[in-house]
């Protein structure tokens, strides 16, 4: 029995690896068909991400919000909820962090940064609360409401910036230094990249999710509701309240992701014509990371490396949009894990598909 | 400015911006009625918009003139249908999570089309502009009717009428034909349908492919009537707006038509509102978010309850209860 569970766990962990490989192979096939050399393309990505300190730093810059966005999706998944609303929660958190930073220019750094991140998390949490409430109270599917909340956030943050926080260049004023996550040390280390202390924030986020889910009673309840809401209700848990709590916490992670953009990467918020894409990438990150903290960090790094390294493909004349195609294909393969499990069972012979 | 003049600006422009939404929302009805969630409408519109632009340019090059955009609509329908086969394959055959597959469709569509645009047009991020668009026209005779004429039969592209006619056709197909009954039964209770000899997988494949075809037309219509070229931001959110229209219309083709027209109205108000005295005072952000807020309210039951098909989102596995 124990052996069986072990092999099951192993095969579950293999699925993301196989999906990534299949995605890369499919990407290579597309490159060959379009007349490019996939070997030199992948090699150039590898060289850029691992050999060039500046781009190594930029890879981490891309990874920081991706981790938090992935954690947000993964946390909701654990309670059986699908949070497509990261985009909106992130925008709201981004604006909230910048507004908070502009409001407290005299607070010492050690207080200002946690305060601004907290404000962003609360704002994101509020944006998650609404779909949570609607799901718990009216049984409205959270996929639709979170998508709608994304657009409401996009238009509202733009309107707020235009009317209240407008500075030259279609963005908010730049935040004061006391709330900035930037670090001369990290920038020097990576020969001038925008790498900032948000990396610590995102890793703390990963730890918080692990701790909440696996070391607290509330986390046990949340996971129980995700496994089987009926059994949880029978065991005396308040399913509706747990649904709301789960989406609020997920929203808080997304809001924190926004704060790393506001306080670290950009130091202001732009008027966005469209979504950042970080929230949608977060879905891929969570899936590929099997909704675990550690997996999310690994998957976020992989996607960040692909996206940053994709720039190097352009010097070879290969459009870097191919990276998006590869990421999409990886999501497809992870989503279709049933067929991968089936193929693996066939290869083993006599294995049972569950 | 008189009320009539205001309406003469708003209504034709509302119908124009509603048309792509109508086509795409009708596609959504087919897919979701068969029990397959389609978050990928946005991606299907992107494919349609790309095909619409590229093939219009190519047909113009072949010397087909004003017929080019119309022919490209047909090609867009075919390509959208083919592309949606991926979604069907993942959702029906591979039993993938339908929402995740939809997200992947959106990613893939955008990445692939922009990649192809750069490949086809020597590294340029967007296609050239098309020469022959489907232009706004006055319907002969009808546009002379007082009041109704200037509002509904002037300055409107013919594609808009096609969309409205299609809405009624789709309604007839879904509610009045054996095919429609089967499609709905597969979305409500696939096991019962299976027992009666209906091929659940095949019906769902058909539903998803039809959504691809309609979504493709929706995207292409946007290009040949409004945008007139294709770039990475040509389709940004129209697919999700169409999804909202389908839900606000309660998964009913006529309802979707009404919702899409209403959303188009809100969109055109947010653009033309500044030239209209009374509306100048209303910040455009309220009009921009109105469709989404209303959809949420509809789902919550404040504006009439919207109920999804019963079996939506659940892969059908033969023999499992």
XYZ file of C-alpha atoms in Angstrom:
675
model
C 0.000 0.000 0.000
C 2.686 2.420 0.981
C 4.625 1.473 -2.135
C 1.598 2.137 -4.265
C 1.138 5.598 -2.809
C 4.782 6.347 -3.289
C 4.722 5.417 -6.952
C 1.562 7.457 -7.367
C 3.230 10.479 -5.847
C 6.214 9.976 -8.112
C 4.089 9.706 -11.222
C 2.223 12.858 -10.177
C 5.511 14.712 -9.883
C 6.584 13.354 -13.264
C 3.617 14.892 -15.090
C 4.883 18.496 -14.931
C 8.338 17.391 -16.018
C 6.922 15.454 -18.954
C 4.630 18.376 -19.827
C 7.547 20.800 -19.908
C 9.553 18.434 -22.096
C 6.609 17.926 -24.456
C 6.094 21.688 -24.593
C 9.726 22.310 -25.447
C 9.669 19.552 -28.064
C 6.495 20.952 -29.618
C 8.133 24.390 -29.647
C 11.145 22.886 -31.389
C 8.889 21.295 -33.999
C 7.265 24.673 -34.702
C 10.717 26.242 -35.047
C 11.867 23.563 -37.461
C 8.715 23.990 -39.560
C 9.245 27.777 -39.613
C 12.856 27.329 -40.674
C 14.620 28.187 -37.409
C 17.211 26.186 -35.528
C 15.671 25.080 -32.197
C 18.995 23.970 -30.715
C 20.573 27.398 -31.053
C 17.348 29.047 -29.839
C 17.225 27.028 -26.623
C 20.963 27.417 -26.156
C 20.680 31.193 -26.446
C 17.906 31.227 -23.814
C 20.086 29.115 -21.516
C 23.140 31.309 -22.029
C 21.247 34.514 -21.446
C 19.541 33.359 -18.263
C 22.512 31.634 -16.670
C 25.626 33.317 -18.078
C 24.667 36.971 -18.279
C 24.359 38.499 -14.775
C 22.088 41.331 -15.916
C 19.544 38.999 -17.500
C 19.904 36.547 -14.620
C 18.777 39.418 -12.393
C 15.938 40.375 -14.735
C 14.791 36.739 -14.701
C 14.351 37.021 -10.940
C 12.543 40.350 -11.399
C 10.015 38.573 -13.644
C 9.843 35.645 -11.219
C 8.924 37.700 -8.124
C 5.304 38.610 -8.986
C 4.883 35.287 -10.809
C 5.550 33.376 -7.585
C 2.955 35.374 -5.654
C 0.476 35.150 -8.504
C 1.020 31.387 -8.704
C 0.583 31.081 -4.935
C -2.710 32.942 -5.202
C -4.077 30.529 -7.805
C -2.656 27.501 -5.979
C -4.136 28.534 -2.632
C -7.619 28.838 -4.107
C -7.184 25.537 -5.973
C -6.526 23.849 -2.623
C -10.014 24.834 -1.506
C -11.444 23.671 -4.808
C -11.776 27.202 -6.197
C -10.488 28.576 -9.486
C -9.138 32.097 -9.085
C -8.887 33.627 -12.570
C -9.118 36.983 -10.835
C -5.424 37.418 -10.083
C -5.106 40.040 -12.826
C -7.652 42.284 -11.164
C -6.484 41.638 -7.614
C -2.942 42.395 -8.707
C -3.904 45.710 -10.317
C -5.828 46.765 -7.234
C -2.915 45.763 -4.999
C -0.449 47.558 -7.254
C -2.397 50.821 -7.042
C -2.998 50.424 -3.301
C 0.717 49.916 -2.603
C 1.667 53.014 -4.602
C -1.067 55.106 -3.002
C 0.000 53.921 0.461
C 3.639 54.730 -0.269
C 2.699 58.233 -1.423
C 0.635 58.733 1.726
C 3.430 57.981 4.224
C 6.599 59.645 2.887
C 8.032 60.131 6.401
C 7.622 56.640 7.872
C 10.947 54.823 8.421
C 11.697 52.168 5.806
C 11.358 49.282 8.224
C 7.712 50.233 8.829
C 6.827 51.760 5.473
C 7.502 48.671 3.366
C 5.465 46.185 5.446
C 2.701 48.777 5.703
C 2.480 49.272 1.934
C 2.561 45.542 1.229
C -0.128 44.998 3.830
C -2.342 47.670 2.291
C -1.891 45.994 -1.114
C -2.749 42.589 0.357
C -5.881 43.994 1.997
C -6.945 45.614 -1.284
C -6.360 42.374 -3.194
C -8.149 40.462 -0.451
C -11.134 42.748 -0.766
C -11.188 42.102 -4.513
C -11.228 38.367 -3.728
C -13.869 38.798 -1.039
C -16.574 39.844 -3.506
C -16.435 36.674 -5.657
C -16.072 34.651 -2.452
C -19.191 36.175 -0.970
C -21.113 35.695 -4.209
C -20.035 32.060 -4.348
C -20.894 31.372 -0.714
C -24.138 33.318 -0.596
C -25.568 32.940 -4.120
C -23.631 29.944 -5.514
C -22.336 32.025 -8.403
C -19.413 30.306 -10.111
C -16.194 32.090 -9.155
C -14.636 31.679 -12.623
C -17.114 34.084 -14.198
C -17.198 36.598 -11.348
C -13.414 36.786 -11.050
C -13.121 37.404 -14.815
C -15.661 40.214 -14.544
C -13.859 41.615 -11.494
C -10.662 41.733 -13.572
C -12.193 44.165 -16.042
C -13.801 46.223 -13.312
C -10.360 46.517 -11.670
C -8.675 47.448 -14.962
C -11.063 50.293 -15.734
C -11.349 51.499 -12.143
C -7.608 51.661 -11.431
C -7.113 53.557 -14.700
C -9.871 56.022 -13.798
C -8.452 56.527 -10.294
C -4.973 57.210 -11.651
C -6.341 59.640 -14.255
C -8.411 61.543 -11.729
C -6.399 61.469 -8.518
C -2.820 60.290 -8.984
C -1.831 61.557 -12.379
C 1.769 62.469 -13.180
C 3.532 63.083 -16.470
C 3.937 60.048 -18.716
C 0.581 58.315 -18.167
C 1.442 57.012 -14.716
C 1.243 57.822 -11.005
C 3.905 59.907 -9.241
C 7.045 57.978 -8.301
C 6.984 56.557 -4.776
C 9.347 58.020 -2.144
C 12.526 56.158 -1.295
C 11.387 55.027 2.134
C 8.900 52.564 0.618
C 11.122 51.308 -2.183
C 12.159 47.657 -2.311
C 15.057 48.465 -4.635
C 18.548 47.699 -3.481
C 21.813 49.070 -4.758
C 23.490 45.884 -3.528
C 21.300 43.578 -5.614
C 21.531 45.903 -8.605
C 25.325 45.956 -8.447
C 25.432 42.211 -7.976
C 23.576 41.749 -11.258
C 25.401 44.526 -13.160
C 22.510 46.963 -13.218
C 19.322 44.891 -13.285
C 16.176 45.976 -11.435
C 16.460 43.079 -8.961
C 14.913 44.103 -5.627
C 14.037 42.757 -2.178
C 10.670 41.638 -3.479
C 12.397 38.318 -3.948
C 12.422 37.927 -0.155
C 8.769 38.992 -0.050
C 7.819 36.340 -2.583
C 9.754 33.599 -0.771
C 8.125 34.616 2.522
C 4.825 34.328 0.645
C 5.676 30.772 -0.372
C 6.521 29.930 3.229
C 3.303 31.534 4.504
C 1.208 29.472 2.118
C 2.927 26.245 3.161
C 2.553 27.105 6.838
C -1.089 28.155 6.534
C -2.134 25.084 4.609
C -0.142 22.387 6.336
C 0.540 23.657 9.859
C -2.683 25.338 10.956
C -6.171 24.060 11.755
C -7.680 26.584 9.360
C -5.464 25.254 6.579
C -6.659 21.737 7.286
C -10.249 22.948 7.058
C -9.592 24.769 3.792
C -8.047 21.679 2.229
C -10.855 19.485 3.571
C -13.426 21.749 1.930
C -11.467 21.429 -1.306
C -11.392 17.633 -1.146
C -14.998 17.113 -0.198
C -17.338 19.956 0.746
C -20.149 17.617 1.780
C -18.011 15.606 4.170
C -16.575 18.834 5.580
C -20.034 20.202 6.206
C -20.992 16.941 7.903
C -17.897 17.229 10.089
C -19.176 20.581 11.283
C -17.051 22.927 9.193
C -18.574 26.106 7.825
C -18.046 25.531 4.098
C -19.321 28.933 3.024
C -17.068 30.817 5.389
C -14.074 28.761 4.245
C -14.833 29.587 0.613
C -14.782 33.295 1.425
C -11.607 33.005 3.524
C -9.856 31.077 0.763
C -10.603 33.673 -1.908
C -9.673 36.531 0.430
C -6.277 34.950 1.161
C -5.778 34.181 -2.534
C -6.614 37.794 -3.306
C -4.142 38.945 -0.660
C -1.331 36.976 -2.349
C -2.262 38.575 -5.676
C -2.383 42.008 -4.070
C 1.101 41.425 -2.652
C 2.228 40.477 -6.167
C 0.990 43.883 -7.291
C 2.922 45.586 -4.501
C 6.201 44.067 -5.720
C 5.564 45.828 -9.041
C 4.691 49.117 -7.377
C 7.394 49.168 -4.726
C 10.119 47.199 -6.497
C 10.056 46.843 -10.253
C 8.535 50.156 -11.387
C 8.129 52.505 -8.372
C 4.885 53.779 -9.892
C 1.760 52.450 -11.563
C 1.070 53.008 -15.243
C -2.307 53.451 -16.895
C -2.789 49.988 -18.341
C -4.461 49.482 -21.699
C -4.563 45.769 -21.036
C -3.740 43.227 -18.346
C -0.171 42.513 -17.272
C -0.488 38.813 -18.100
C 1.072 37.939 -14.738
C -2.234 36.711 -13.387
C -2.895 34.391 -16.303
C 0.673 33.118 -16.156
C 0.015 32.428 -12.476
C -2.557 29.817 -13.465
C 0.097 28.019 -15.483
C 2.603 28.367 -12.645
C 0.199 26.915 -10.081
C -0.741 23.993 -12.310
C 2.823 23.186 -13.171
C 3.844 23.516 -9.525
C 1.118 21.045 -8.518
C -0.289 23.701 -6.163
C 2.613 23.313 -3.735
C 4.753 26.210 -2.480
C 8.000 24.679 -3.653
C 6.558 23.682 -7.012
C 5.216 27.194 -7.574
C 8.663 28.711 -6.961
C 10.270 26.281 -9.415
C 7.592 26.768 -12.058
C 7.722 30.560 -11.683
C 11.456 30.462 -12.262
C 11.012 28.300 -15.360
C 8.447 30.653 -16.905
C 10.453 33.716 -15.947
C 13.514 32.173 -17.583
C 11.568 31.364 -20.750
C 10.099 34.860 -20.929
C 13.326 36.707 -20.200
C 15.454 34.366 -22.292
C 12.977 34.709 -25.130
C 14.499 38.144 -25.759
C 17.715 36.425 -26.841
C 15.834 34.493 -29.521
C 15.085 37.753 -31.274
C 18.759 38.341 -31.939
C 18.597 35.080 -33.901
C 15.640 36.462 -35.833
C 13.110 34.241 -34.045
C 10.030 36.131 -32.792
C 9.950 35.775 -28.994
C 6.180 35.270 -29.089
C 7.102 31.649 -29.585
C 7.725 31.554 -25.832
C 4.018 32.268 -25.245
C 3.191 29.407 -27.574
C 5.474 27.061 -25.641
C 3.941 28.135 -22.314
C 0.448 27.593 -23.725
C 1.381 24.129 -24.911
C 2.831 23.269 -21.498
C -0.501 24.271 -19.912
C -2.311 22.061 -22.414
C -0.163 19.089 -21.553
C -0.512 19.607 -17.795
C -4.269 19.991 -18.177
C -4.446 16.844 -20.261
C -2.539 14.873 -17.616
C -5.112 12.106 -17.971
C -3.661 11.152 -21.332
C -0.093 11.333 -19.995
C -1.020 9.058 -17.072
C -2.707 6.732 -19.527
C 0.373 6.593 -21.740
C 2.646 6.029 -18.745
C 0.429 3.175 -17.537
C 0.500 1.619 -20.998
C 4.273 1.840 -21.076
C 4.510 0.124 -17.687
C 2.027 -2.525 -18.863
C -0.753 -3.707 -16.626
C -0.747 -0.466 -14.704
C -4.140 0.874 -13.778
C -5.340 4.274 -14.846
C -7.117 6.204 -12.152
C -28.673 68.762 -30.080
C -32.044 67.069 -30.312
C -32.804 63.623 -28.938
C -33.181 62.300 -32.459
C -29.726 63.500 -33.434
C -28.248 61.897 -30.322
C -29.925 58.587 -31.071
C -28.738 58.767 -34.674
C -25.164 58.824 -33.384
C -25.508 56.274 -30.598
C -27.658 53.516 -32.060
C -25.728 52.771 -35.274
C -22.436 52.848 -33.381
C -23.878 50.578 -30.666
C -24.986 48.064 -33.286
C -21.586 48.240 -34.953
C -19.634 47.472 -31.798
C -22.155 44.823 -30.726
C -21.851 42.777 -33.923
C -18.611 40.907 -33.133
C -19.952 40.226 -29.641
C -23.182 38.779 -31.036
C -21.388 36.274 -33.275
C -18.986 35.215 -30.537
C -21.667 34.953 -27.862
C -23.693 32.698 -30.185
C -20.629 30.471 -30.431
C -20.433 30.406 -26.662
C -24.059 29.290 -26.500
C -23.312 26.252 -28.684
C -20.311 25.165 -26.648
C -21.744 25.730 -23.200
C -25.137 24.263 -24.081
C -23.294 21.048 -24.939
C -21.661 21.130 -21.500
C -18.213 22.486 -22.345
C -17.091 25.711 -20.645
C -15.502 28.036 -23.162
C -13.218 30.629 -21.579
C -11.308 30.376 -24.857
C -13.731 32.613 -26.795
C -11.171 35.408 -26.580
C -8.543 33.189 -28.217
C -10.973 32.049 -30.902
C -11.728 35.694 -31.705
C -7.991 36.371 -31.942
C -7.632 33.551 -34.485
C -10.601 34.912 -36.426
C -9.242 38.460 -36.376
C -5.837 37.287 -37.599
C -7.328 35.176 -40.379
C -9.744 37.965 -41.281
C -6.933 40.469 -41.743
C -4.455 38.171 -43.486
C -6.943 36.634 -45.915
C -8.602 39.943 -46.762
C -5.163 41.250 -47.708
C -4.430 38.089 -49.677
C -7.777 38.114 -51.504
C -7.258 41.805 -52.319
C -3.896 40.825 -53.714
C -5.614 38.235 -55.919
C -7.813 41.035 -57.231
C -11.090 40.027 -55.609
C -11.809 43.592 -54.538
C -14.828 44.261 -52.354
C -15.608 40.541 -52.016
C -12.352 40.019 -50.108
C -13.578 40.775 -46.571
C -16.687 38.629 -47.050
C -14.642 35.671 -48.265
C -12.236 36.132 -45.379
C -15.165 35.766 -42.963
C -15.766 32.301 -44.370
C -12.100 31.375 -43.995
C -12.119 32.748 -40.443
C -15.072 30.516 -39.573
C -13.236 27.469 -40.900
C -9.981 28.320 -39.131
C -11.764 29.130 -35.870
C -13.540 25.795 -36.048
C -10.304 23.921 -36.708
C -8.497 25.719 -33.886
C -11.274 24.951 -31.424
C -10.750 21.254 -32.151
C -7.817 21.567 -29.739
C -10.176 22.675 -27.004
C -12.558 19.845 -27.829
C -9.749 17.314 -27.887
C -8.481 18.439 -24.474
C -11.908 18.786 -22.837
C -13.813 15.847 -24.303
C -11.220 13.225 -25.165
C -8.425 14.018 -22.703
C -10.858 15.001 -19.893
C -8.818 18.125 -19.163
C -10.084 20.858 -16.866
C -12.154 22.954 -19.268
C -11.293 26.287 -17.728
C -7.579 25.536 -17.851
C -7.836 24.413 -21.465
C -9.652 27.647 -22.270
C -6.878 29.681 -20.677
C -4.351 27.720 -22.744
C -6.393 28.414 -25.904
C -6.194 32.151 -25.209
C -2.435 32.014 -24.658
C -1.828 29.853 -27.683
C -3.973 31.966 -30.001
C -2.209 35.192 -29.089
C 1.313 33.735 -29.188
C 0.741 31.872 -32.440
C -0.920 34.707 -34.345
C 1.631 37.351 -33.341
C 4.408 34.892 -34.181
C 2.838 34.285 -37.597
C 2.313 38.004 -38.224
C 6.006 38.631 -37.605
C 6.875 35.689 -39.835
C 4.565 36.758 -42.677
C 5.208 40.496 -42.588
C 8.986 40.640 -42.110
C 9.139 41.190 -38.387
C 6.382 43.810 -38.222
C 4.219 43.501 -35.122
C 0.986 44.065 -36.999
C -0.523 43.424 -40.416
C -0.903 46.205 -43.000
C -4.320 47.842 -43.189
C -6.919 46.291 -45.461
C -8.160 48.334 -48.426
C -11.700 46.979 -48.665
C -13.515 47.017 -45.377
C -17.165 46.121 -44.973
C -18.455 49.651 -44.837
C -21.406 51.218 -43.149
C -24.219 51.496 -45.667
C -27.797 52.678 -45.967
C -30.281 49.924 -46.717
C -32.078 50.804 -49.985
C -35.714 51.931 -49.492
C -35.817 51.082 -45.781
C -33.580 53.957 -44.776
C -36.171 56.416 -46.095
C -38.739 55.357 -43.490
C -39.112 58.240 -41.034
C -37.653 57.731 -37.539
C -36.906 53.998 -37.926
C -34.960 54.526 -41.135
C -32.245 56.845 -39.831
C -31.917 54.832 -36.589
C -31.823 51.246 -37.775
C -31.214 51.251 -41.525
C -28.596 53.953 -42.026
C -24.839 53.818 -41.443
C -24.937 50.169 -40.436
C -22.706 47.434 -41.848
C -24.504 44.515 -43.461
C -22.647 42.136 -41.135
C -24.784 43.501 -38.300
C -27.964 42.325 -39.990
C -26.345 38.968 -40.646
C -25.545 38.697 -36.931
C -29.106 39.490 -35.923
C -30.555 37.024 -38.429
C -28.102 34.384 -37.193
C -29.269 34.905 -33.612
C -32.784 33.898 -34.579
C -31.491 31.005 -36.691
C -29.410 29.703 -33.788
C -32.395 30.067 -31.481
C -34.448 27.976 -33.913
C -31.717 25.343 -34.214
C -31.244 25.025 -30.453
C -34.895 25.034 -29.390
C -36.823 23.696 -32.364
C -34.737 20.990 -34.040
C -33.801 17.449 -32.971
C -30.134 18.474 -33.168
C -30.717 21.298 -30.697
C -32.592 19.022 -28.313
C -29.702 16.559 -28.382
C -27.160 19.315 -27.850
C -29.026 20.633 -24.825
C -29.632 17.165 -23.379
C -25.908 16.427 -23.538
C -25.252 19.590 -21.561
C -27.947 18.965 -18.974
C -27.761 15.232 -18.327
C -25.203 13.434 -20.485
C -25.846 10.036 -18.935
C -29.544 10.119 -19.776
C -28.680 11.281 -23.280
C -26.157 8.481 -23.640
C -28.748 5.913 -22.542
C -31.019 7.128 -25.323
C -28.313 6.520 -27.891
C -26.961 10.039 -28.312
C -23.221 10.137 -28.853
C -22.194 12.529 -26.069
C -18.620 13.026 -27.247
C -19.677 13.750 -30.807
C -22.303 16.272 -29.756
C -19.773 18.050 -27.562
C -17.216 18.114 -30.361
C -19.834 19.669 -32.631
C -20.766 22.224 -29.958
C -17.164 23.291 -29.422
C -16.318 23.436 -33.140
C -19.398 25.576 -33.811
C -18.256 27.924 -31.043
C -14.894 28.127 -32.804
C -16.532 28.928 -36.128
C -18.729 31.661 -34.650
C -15.892 33.022 -32.513
C -13.740 33.130 -35.657
C -16.411 35.094 -37.513
C -16.740 37.420 -34.512
C -13.039 38.216 -34.536
C -12.919 38.643 -38.305
C -15.969 40.915 -38.291
C -14.203 43.102 -35.753
C -11.266 43.444 -38.136
C -13.168 44.036 -41.367
C -15.650 46.523 -39.883
C -13.833 48.285 -37.029
C -10.095 47.682 -36.650
C -9.086 47.157 -40.326
C -5.810 45.470 -39.371
C -4.533 42.909 -36.868
C -2.011 43.383 -34.081
C -1.373 41.954 -30.621
C -3.918 44.292 -28.981
C -6.646 44.198 -31.634
C -8.702 41.761 -29.583
C -8.350 42.752 -25.959
C -11.273 41.608 -23.901
C -14.013 41.402 -26.558
C -14.060 37.623 -26.135
C -14.632 37.922 -22.412
C -17.270 40.564 -23.053
C -19.000 38.100 -25.386
C -18.767 35.477 -22.650
C -20.433 37.943 -20.303
C -23.118 38.639 -22.907
C -23.832 34.935 -23.244
C -24.245 34.572 -19.464
C -26.233 37.787 -19.103
C -28.425 36.419 -21.911
C -28.915 33.260 -19.857
C -27.359 30.875 -22.385
C -30.146 31.735 -24.818
C -29.304 32.988 -28.358
C -31.908 35.752 -28.292
C -30.869 36.705 -24.785
C -27.253 36.806 -25.912
C -28.271 39.049 -28.815
C -30.014 41.437 -26.451
C -27.141 41.448 -23.985
C -24.551 41.977 -26.729
C -26.560 44.909 -28.125
C -26.800 46.372 -24.653
C -23.060 45.952 -24.028
C -22.350 47.482 -27.429
C -24.580 50.374 -26.410
C -22.598 50.861 -23.191
C -19.315 50.663 -25.104
C -20.353 53.179 -27.734
C -21.695 55.516 -25.047
C -18.312 55.457 -23.330
C -16.720 56.549 -26.616
C -19.318 58.915 -28.090
C -20.603 60.119 -24.710
C -18.313 63.138 -24.693
C -20.109 64.713 -27.650
C -23.512 64.389 -26.015
C -24.496 67.141 -23.545
C -26.250 65.119 -20.844
C -23.769 62.257 -20.818
C -20.721 64.481 -20.634
C -21.218 64.616 -16.877
C -21.147 60.820 -16.455
C -17.560 59.583 -16.061
C -16.854 57.048 -18.804
C -15.551 54.527 -16.286
C -19.128 53.764 -15.164
C -20.086 52.919 -18.724
C -16.945 50.859 -19.192
C -17.582 48.672 -16.159
C -21.359 48.507 -16.571
C -21.416 45.252 -18.600
C -19.307 43.421 -16.037
C -21.163 44.713 -12.997
C -24.501 43.852 -14.604
C -23.322 40.335 -15.431
C -22.299 39.764 -11.818
C -25.646 41.106 -10.629
C -27.465 38.841 -13.084
C -25.569 35.823 -11.821
C -26.320 36.746 -8.222
C -30.003 36.822 -9.104
C -30.597 40.552 -8.776
C -31.409 40.968 -12.478
C -33.220 37.701 -13.168
C -31.499 34.464 -12.316
C -28.953 33.092 -14.809
C -28.693 29.304 -14.571
C -25.934 27.442 -16.357
C -26.524 24.099 -18.080
C -26.438 21.410 -15.373
C -23.549 19.293 -16.619
C -21.321 22.175 -17.614
C -17.622 21.732 -16.889
C -17.830 18.040 -16.090
C -16.135 15.607 -18.480
C -18.446 12.713 -19.328
C -16.965 9.328 -18.568
C -19.043 6.426 -19.784
C -20.259 4.150 -17.004
C -19.320 6.455 -14.132
C -22.129 7.709 -11.950
